[in-house]
PDB file of C-alpha atoms in Angstrom:
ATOM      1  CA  UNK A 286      69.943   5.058 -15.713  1.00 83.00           C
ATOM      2  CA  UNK A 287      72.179   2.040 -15.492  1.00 93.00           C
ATOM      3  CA  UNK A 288      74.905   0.863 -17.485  1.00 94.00           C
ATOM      4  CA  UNK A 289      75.312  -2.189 -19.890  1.00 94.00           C
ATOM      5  CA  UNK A 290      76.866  -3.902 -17.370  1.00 95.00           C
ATOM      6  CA  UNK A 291      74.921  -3.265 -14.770  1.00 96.00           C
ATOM      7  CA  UNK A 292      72.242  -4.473 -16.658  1.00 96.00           C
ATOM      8  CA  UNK A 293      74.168  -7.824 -17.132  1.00 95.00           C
ATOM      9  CA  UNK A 294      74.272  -8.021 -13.470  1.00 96.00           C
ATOM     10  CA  UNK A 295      71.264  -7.484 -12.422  1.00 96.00           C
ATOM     11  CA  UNK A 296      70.384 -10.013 -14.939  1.00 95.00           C
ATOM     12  CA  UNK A 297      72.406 -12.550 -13.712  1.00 95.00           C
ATOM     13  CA  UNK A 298      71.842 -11.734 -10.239  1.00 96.00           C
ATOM     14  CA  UNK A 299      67.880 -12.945 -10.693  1.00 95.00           C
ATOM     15  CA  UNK A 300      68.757 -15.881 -12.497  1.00 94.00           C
ATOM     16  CA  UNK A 301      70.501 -17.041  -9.491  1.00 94.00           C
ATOM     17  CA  UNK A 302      68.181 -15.610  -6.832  1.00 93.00           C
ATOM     18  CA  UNK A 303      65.680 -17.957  -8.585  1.00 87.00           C
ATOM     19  CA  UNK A 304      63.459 -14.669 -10.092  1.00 86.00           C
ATOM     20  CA  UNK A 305      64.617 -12.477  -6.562  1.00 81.00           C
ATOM     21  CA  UNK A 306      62.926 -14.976  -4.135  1.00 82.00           C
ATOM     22  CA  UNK A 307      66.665 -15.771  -2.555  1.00 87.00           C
ATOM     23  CA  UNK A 308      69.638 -14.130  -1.933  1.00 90.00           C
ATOM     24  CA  UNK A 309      72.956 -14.967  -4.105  1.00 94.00           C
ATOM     25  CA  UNK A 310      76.630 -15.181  -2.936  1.00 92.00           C
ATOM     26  CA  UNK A 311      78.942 -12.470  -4.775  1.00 91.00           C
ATOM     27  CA  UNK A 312      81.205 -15.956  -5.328  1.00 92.00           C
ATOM     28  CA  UNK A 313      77.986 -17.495  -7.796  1.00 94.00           C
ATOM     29  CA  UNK A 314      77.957 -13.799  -9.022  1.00 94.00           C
ATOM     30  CA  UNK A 315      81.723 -13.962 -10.082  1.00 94.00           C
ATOM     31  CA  UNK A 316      80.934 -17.427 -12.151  1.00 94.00           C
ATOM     32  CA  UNK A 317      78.317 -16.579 -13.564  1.00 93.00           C
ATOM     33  CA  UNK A 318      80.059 -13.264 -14.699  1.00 94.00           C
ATOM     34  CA  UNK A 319      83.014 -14.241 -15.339  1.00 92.00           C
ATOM     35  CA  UNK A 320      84.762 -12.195 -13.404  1.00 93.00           C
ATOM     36  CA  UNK A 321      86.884 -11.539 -10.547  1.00 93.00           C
ATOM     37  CA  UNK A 322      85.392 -11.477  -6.905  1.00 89.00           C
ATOM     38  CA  UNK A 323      87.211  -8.266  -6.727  1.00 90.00           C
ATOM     39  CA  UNK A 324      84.928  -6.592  -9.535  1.00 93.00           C
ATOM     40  CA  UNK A 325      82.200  -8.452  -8.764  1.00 92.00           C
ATOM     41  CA  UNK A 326      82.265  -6.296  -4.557  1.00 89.00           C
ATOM     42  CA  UNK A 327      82.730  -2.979  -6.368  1.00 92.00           C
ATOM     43  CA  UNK A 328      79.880  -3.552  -8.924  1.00 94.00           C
ATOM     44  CA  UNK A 329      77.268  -4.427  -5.896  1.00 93.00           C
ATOM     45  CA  UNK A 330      78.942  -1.296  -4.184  1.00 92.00           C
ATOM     46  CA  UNK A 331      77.487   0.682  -7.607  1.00 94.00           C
ATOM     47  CA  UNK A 332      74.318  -1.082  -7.518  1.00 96.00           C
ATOM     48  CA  UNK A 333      73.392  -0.599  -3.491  1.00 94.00           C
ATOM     49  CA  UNK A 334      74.124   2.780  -4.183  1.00 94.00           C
ATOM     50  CA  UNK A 335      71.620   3.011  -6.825  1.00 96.00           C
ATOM     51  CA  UNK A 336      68.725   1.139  -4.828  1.00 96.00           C
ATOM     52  CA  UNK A 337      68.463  -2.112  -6.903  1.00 96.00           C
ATOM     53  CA  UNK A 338      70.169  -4.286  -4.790  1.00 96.00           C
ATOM     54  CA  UNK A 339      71.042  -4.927  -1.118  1.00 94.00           C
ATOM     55  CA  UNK A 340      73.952  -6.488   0.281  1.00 86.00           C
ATOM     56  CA  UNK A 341      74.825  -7.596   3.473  1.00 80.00           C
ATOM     57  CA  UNK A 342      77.946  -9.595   4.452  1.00 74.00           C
ATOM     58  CA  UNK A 343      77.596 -13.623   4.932  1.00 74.00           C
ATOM     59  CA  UNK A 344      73.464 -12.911   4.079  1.00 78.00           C
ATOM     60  CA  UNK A 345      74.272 -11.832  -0.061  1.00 85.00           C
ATOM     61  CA  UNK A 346      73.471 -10.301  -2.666  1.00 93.00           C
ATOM     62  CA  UNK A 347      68.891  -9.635  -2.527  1.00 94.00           C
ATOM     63  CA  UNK A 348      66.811  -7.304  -5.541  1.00 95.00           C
ATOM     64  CA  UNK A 349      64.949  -4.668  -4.597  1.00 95.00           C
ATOM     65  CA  UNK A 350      62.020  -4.489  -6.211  1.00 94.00           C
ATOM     66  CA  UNK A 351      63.274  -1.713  -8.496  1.00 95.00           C
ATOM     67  CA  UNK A 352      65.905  -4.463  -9.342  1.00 95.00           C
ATOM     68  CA  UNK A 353      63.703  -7.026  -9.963  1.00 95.00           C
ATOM     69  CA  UNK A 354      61.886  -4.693 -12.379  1.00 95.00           C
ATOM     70  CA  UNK A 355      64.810  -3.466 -14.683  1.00 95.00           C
ATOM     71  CA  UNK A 356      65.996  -7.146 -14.435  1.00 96.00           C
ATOM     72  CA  UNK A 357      62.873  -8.667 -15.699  1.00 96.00           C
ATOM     73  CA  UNK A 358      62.710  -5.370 -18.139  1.00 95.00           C
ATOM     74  CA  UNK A 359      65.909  -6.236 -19.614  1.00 96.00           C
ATOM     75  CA  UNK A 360      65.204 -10.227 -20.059  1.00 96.00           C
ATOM     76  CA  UNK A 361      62.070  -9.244 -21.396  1.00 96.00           C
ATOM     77  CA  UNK A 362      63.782  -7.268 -24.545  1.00 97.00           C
ATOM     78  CA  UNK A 363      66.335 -10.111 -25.068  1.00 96.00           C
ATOM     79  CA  UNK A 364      63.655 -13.003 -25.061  1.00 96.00           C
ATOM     80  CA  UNK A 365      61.269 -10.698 -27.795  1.00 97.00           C
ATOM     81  CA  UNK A 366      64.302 -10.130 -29.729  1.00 97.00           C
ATOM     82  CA  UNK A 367      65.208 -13.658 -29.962  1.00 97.00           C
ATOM     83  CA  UNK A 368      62.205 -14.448 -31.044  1.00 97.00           C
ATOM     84  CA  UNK A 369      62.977 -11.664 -33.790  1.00 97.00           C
ATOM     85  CA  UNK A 370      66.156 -13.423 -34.670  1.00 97.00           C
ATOM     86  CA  UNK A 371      64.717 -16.674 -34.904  1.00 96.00           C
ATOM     87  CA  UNK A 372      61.160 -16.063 -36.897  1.00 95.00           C
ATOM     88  CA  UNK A 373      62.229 -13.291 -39.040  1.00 96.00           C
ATOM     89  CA  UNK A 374      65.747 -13.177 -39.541  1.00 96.00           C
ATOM     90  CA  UNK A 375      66.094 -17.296 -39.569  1.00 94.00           C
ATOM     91  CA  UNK A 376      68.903 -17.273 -37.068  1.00 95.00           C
ATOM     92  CA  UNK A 377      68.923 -20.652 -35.493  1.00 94.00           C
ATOM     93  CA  UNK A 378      68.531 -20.970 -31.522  1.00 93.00           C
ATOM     94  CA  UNK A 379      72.162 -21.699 -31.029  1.00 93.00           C
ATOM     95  CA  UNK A 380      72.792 -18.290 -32.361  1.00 93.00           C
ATOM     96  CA  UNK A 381      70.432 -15.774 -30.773  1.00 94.00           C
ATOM     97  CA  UNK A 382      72.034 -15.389 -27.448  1.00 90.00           C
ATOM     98  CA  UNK A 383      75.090 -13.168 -28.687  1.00 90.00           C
ATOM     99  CA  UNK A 384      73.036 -11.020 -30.770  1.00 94.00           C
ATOM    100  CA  UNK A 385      70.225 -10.628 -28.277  1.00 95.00           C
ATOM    101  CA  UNK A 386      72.684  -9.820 -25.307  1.00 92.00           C
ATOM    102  CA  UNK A 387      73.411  -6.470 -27.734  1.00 93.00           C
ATOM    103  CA  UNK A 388      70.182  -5.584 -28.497  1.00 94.00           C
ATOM    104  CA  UNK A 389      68.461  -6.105 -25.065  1.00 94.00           C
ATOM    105  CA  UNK A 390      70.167  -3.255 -23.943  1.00 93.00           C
ATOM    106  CA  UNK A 391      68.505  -0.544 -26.617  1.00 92.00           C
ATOM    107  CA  UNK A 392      66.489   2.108 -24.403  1.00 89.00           C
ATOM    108  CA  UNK A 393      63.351   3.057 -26.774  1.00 93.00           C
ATOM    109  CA  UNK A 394      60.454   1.461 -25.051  1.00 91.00           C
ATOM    110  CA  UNK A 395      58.555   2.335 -28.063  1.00 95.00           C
ATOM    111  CA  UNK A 396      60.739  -0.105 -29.799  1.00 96.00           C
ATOM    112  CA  UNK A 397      60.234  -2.845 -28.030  1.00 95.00           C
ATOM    113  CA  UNK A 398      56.454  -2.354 -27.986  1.00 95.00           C
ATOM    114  CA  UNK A 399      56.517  -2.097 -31.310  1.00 97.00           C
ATOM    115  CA  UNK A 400      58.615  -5.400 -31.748  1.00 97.00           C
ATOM    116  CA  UNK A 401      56.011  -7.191 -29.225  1.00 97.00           C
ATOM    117  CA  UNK A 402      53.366  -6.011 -31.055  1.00 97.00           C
ATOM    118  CA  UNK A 403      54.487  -7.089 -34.883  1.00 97.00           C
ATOM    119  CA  UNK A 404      55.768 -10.686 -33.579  1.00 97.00           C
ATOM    120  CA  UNK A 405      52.062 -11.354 -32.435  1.00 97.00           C
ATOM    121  CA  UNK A 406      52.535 -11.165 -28.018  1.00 96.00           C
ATOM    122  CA  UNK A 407      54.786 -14.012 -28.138  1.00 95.00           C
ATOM    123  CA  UNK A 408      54.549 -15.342 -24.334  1.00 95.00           C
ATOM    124  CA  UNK A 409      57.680 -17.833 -24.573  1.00 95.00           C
ATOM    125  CA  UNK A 410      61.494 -17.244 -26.167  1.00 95.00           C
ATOM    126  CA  UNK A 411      63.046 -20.108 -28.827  1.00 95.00           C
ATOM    127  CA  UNK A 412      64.313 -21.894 -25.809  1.00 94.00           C
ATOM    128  CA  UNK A 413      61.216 -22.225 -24.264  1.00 93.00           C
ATOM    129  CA  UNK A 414      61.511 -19.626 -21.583  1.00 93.00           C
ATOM    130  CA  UNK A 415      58.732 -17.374 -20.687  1.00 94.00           C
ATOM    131  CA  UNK A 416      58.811 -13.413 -21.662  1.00 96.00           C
ATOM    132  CA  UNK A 417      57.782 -11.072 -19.290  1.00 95.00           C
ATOM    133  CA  UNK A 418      54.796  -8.575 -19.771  1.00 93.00           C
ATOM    134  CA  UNK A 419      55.144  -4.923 -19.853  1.00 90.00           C
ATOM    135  CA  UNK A 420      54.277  -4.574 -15.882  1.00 89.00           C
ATOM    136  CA  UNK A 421      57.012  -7.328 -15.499  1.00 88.00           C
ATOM    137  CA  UNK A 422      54.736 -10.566 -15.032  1.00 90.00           C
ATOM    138  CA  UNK A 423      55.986 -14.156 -15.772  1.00 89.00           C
ATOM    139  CA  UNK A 424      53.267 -16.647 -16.277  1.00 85.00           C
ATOM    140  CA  UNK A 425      55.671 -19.823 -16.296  1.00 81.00           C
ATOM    141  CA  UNK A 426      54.179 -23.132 -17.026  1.00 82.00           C
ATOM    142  CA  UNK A 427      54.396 -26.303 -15.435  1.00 87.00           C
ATOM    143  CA  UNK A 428      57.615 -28.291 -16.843  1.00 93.00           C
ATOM    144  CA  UNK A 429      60.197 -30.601 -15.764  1.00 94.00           C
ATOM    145  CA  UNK A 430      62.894 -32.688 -16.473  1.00 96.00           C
ATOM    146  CA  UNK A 431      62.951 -35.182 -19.301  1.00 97.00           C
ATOM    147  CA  UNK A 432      64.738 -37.596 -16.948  1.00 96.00           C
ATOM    148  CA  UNK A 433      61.735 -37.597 -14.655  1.00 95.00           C
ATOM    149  CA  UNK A 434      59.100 -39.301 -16.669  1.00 95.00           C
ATOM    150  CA  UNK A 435      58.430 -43.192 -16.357  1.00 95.00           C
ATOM    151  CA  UNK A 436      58.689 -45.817 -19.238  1.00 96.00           C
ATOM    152  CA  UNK A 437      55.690 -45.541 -21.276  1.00 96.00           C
ATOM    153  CA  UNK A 438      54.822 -42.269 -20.339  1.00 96.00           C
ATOM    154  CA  UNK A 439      54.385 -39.208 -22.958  1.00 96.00           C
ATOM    155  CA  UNK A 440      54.863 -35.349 -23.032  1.00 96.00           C
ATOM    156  CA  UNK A 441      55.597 -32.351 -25.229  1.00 97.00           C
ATOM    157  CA  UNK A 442      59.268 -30.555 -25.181  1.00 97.00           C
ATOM    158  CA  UNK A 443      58.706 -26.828 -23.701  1.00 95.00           C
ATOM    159  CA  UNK A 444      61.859 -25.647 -22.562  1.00 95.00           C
ATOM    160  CA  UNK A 445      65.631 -26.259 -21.989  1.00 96.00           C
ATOM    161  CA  UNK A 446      67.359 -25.960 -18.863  1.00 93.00           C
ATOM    162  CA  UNK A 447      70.951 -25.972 -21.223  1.00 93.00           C
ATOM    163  CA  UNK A 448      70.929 -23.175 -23.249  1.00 89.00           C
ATOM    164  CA  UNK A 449      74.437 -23.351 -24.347  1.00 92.00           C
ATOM    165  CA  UNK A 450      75.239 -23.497 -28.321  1.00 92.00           C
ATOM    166  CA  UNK A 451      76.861 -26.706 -28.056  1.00 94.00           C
ATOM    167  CA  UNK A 452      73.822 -28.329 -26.786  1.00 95.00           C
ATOM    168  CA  UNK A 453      71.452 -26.894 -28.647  1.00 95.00           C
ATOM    169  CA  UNK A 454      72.828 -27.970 -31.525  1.00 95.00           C
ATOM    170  CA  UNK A 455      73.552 -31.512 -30.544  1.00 95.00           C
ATOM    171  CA  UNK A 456      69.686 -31.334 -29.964  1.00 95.00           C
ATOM    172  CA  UNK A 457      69.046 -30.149 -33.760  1.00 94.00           C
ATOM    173  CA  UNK A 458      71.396 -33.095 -34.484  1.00 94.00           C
ATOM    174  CA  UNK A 459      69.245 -35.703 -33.037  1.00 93.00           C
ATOM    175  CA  UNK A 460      65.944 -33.923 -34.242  1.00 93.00           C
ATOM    176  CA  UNK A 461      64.509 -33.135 -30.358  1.00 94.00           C
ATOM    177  CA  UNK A 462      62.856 -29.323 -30.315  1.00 94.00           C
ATOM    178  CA  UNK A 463      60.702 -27.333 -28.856  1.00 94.00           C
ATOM    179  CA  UNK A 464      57.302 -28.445 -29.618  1.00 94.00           C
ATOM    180  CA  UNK A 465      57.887 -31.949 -29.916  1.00 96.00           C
ATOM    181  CA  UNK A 466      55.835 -34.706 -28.991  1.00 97.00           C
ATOM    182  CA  UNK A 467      57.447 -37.445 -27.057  1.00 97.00           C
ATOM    183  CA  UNK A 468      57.142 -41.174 -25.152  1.00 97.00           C
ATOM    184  CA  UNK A 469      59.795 -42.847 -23.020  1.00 97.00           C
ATOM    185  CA  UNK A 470      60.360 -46.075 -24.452  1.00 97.00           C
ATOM    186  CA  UNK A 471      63.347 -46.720 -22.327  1.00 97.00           C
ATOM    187  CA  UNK A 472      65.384 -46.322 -19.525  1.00 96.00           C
ATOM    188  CA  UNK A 473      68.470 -47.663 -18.636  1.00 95.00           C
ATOM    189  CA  UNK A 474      69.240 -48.647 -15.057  1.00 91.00           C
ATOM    190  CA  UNK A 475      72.952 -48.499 -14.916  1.00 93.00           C
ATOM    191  CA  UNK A 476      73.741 -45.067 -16.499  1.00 92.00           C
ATOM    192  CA  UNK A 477      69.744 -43.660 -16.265  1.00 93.00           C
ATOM    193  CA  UNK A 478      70.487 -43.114 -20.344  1.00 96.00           C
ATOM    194  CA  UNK A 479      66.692 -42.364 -21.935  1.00 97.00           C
ATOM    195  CA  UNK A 480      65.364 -43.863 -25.205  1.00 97.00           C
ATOM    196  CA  UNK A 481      62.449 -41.659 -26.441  1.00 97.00           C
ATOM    197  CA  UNK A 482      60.362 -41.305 -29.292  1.00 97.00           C
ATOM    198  CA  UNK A 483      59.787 -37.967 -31.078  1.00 96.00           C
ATOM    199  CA  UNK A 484      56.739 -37.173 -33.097  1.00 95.00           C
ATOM    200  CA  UNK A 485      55.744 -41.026 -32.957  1.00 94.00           C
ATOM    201  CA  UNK A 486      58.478 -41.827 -35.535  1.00 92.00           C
ATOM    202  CA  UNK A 487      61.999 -40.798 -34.555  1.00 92.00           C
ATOM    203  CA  UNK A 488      63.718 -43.169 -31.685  1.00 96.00           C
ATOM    204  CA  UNK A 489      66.749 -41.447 -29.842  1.00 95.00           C
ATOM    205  CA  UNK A 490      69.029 -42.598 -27.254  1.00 95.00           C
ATOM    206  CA  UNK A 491      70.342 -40.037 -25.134  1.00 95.00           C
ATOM    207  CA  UNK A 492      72.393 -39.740 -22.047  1.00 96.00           C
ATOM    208  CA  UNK A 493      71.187 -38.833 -17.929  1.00 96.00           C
ATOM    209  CA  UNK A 494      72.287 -35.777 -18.740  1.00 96.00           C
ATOM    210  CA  UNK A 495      70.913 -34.402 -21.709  1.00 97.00           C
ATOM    211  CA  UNK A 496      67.444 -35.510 -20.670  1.00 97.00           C
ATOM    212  CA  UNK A 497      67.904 -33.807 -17.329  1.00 97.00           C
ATOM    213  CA  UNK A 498      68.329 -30.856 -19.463  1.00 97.00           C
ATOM    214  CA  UNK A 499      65.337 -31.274 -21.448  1.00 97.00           C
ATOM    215  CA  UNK A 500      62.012 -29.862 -19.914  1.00 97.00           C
ATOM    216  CA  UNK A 501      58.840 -31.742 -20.387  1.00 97.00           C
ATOM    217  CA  UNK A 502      54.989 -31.172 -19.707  1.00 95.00           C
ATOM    218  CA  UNK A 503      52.423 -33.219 -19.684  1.00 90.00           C
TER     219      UNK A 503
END
């Protein structure tokens, strides 16, 4: 049984590692955290000693695969609950992280079945990010960056790479979201700035940046 915050950590900890497929300095751990380095030693001391990570000086912090599981466990309860939050209880994406950080942490498995099961199977979170099944599989889907597309070229919104509550609302602002249809009309050579069009009748200007921060697919 692990804490809350070990939880958090292993959480973080596979973010970084990239889903567990490198290993992560304690230094990107401490960032990410919010924390000092200090705290951040004695917490992977905790964790080795409970078999979900391994740590070796100079070579970082790696998942075991029992990490990797209670990771992807614990990001799969805070994705289905933001979905919750969003389709049922109308909070608005900039909200759901708080809330969902709480409630990813409840232990009933039944609960969380159940939850799956009433929202419909959902396979991908408000911000675009895929959920993980029950046996801890992640079918991702092929995205990148809005920056990347040509002049004249067109794609759908699926994701954002800035999940932070100050950009998602400066994206509700300017009327780009999840789902939206979209066409370069623009680029800018000195500052890479984007023009796009959304839904075929909205035109927004935004910065390098933001549309490096906006995931695409074709």
């Amino acid at each position: 049984m692990l804490t809350f915050a070990e939880e958090n950590y292993l959480k973080a900890i596979y973010h970084l590692s990239d889903g567990g497929k490198k290993g992560v300095a304690t230094n990107d751990v401490s960032h990410a955290m919010r924390t000092k380095p200090a705290s951040v030693t004695d917490m992977m001391q905790k964790l080795g000693e409970k078999g979900v990570i391994e740590y070796r000086k100079y070579y970082g912090v790696h998942l075991t695969e029992d990490g990797r599981k209670l990771a992807l466990q614990t990001i799969r309860k805070q994705r289905i609950w933001e979905v919750f939050l969003v389709e049922k209880l109308k909070f608005s994406w900039d909200e759901v992280h708080e809330v969902a950080d709480e409630l990813e942490h409840v232990r009933s498995q039944i609960l969380v079945q159940r939850l799956d099961e009433y929202l419909g199977y959902p396979k991908f979170d408000p911000h675009g990010d895929p959920i993980p099944d029950e046996f801890g599989e992640v079918k991702s889907r092929p995205r990148f960056p809005l920056s990347e597309l040509e002049v004249g070229a067109s794609g759908q919104i699926v994701a954002v790479k800035d999940s932070s509550a100050a950009f998602l609302k400066y994206l509700d602002k300017v009327g780009a979201y999840i789902g939206a249809r979209i066409k370069v009309l623009d680029k800018v050579e000195f500052d890479g700035s984007v023009e796009i069009l959304v839904d075929g009748k909205k035109s927004i200007f935004m910065s390098k940046d933001v549309a490096m921060n906006i995931l695409v697919m074709q």
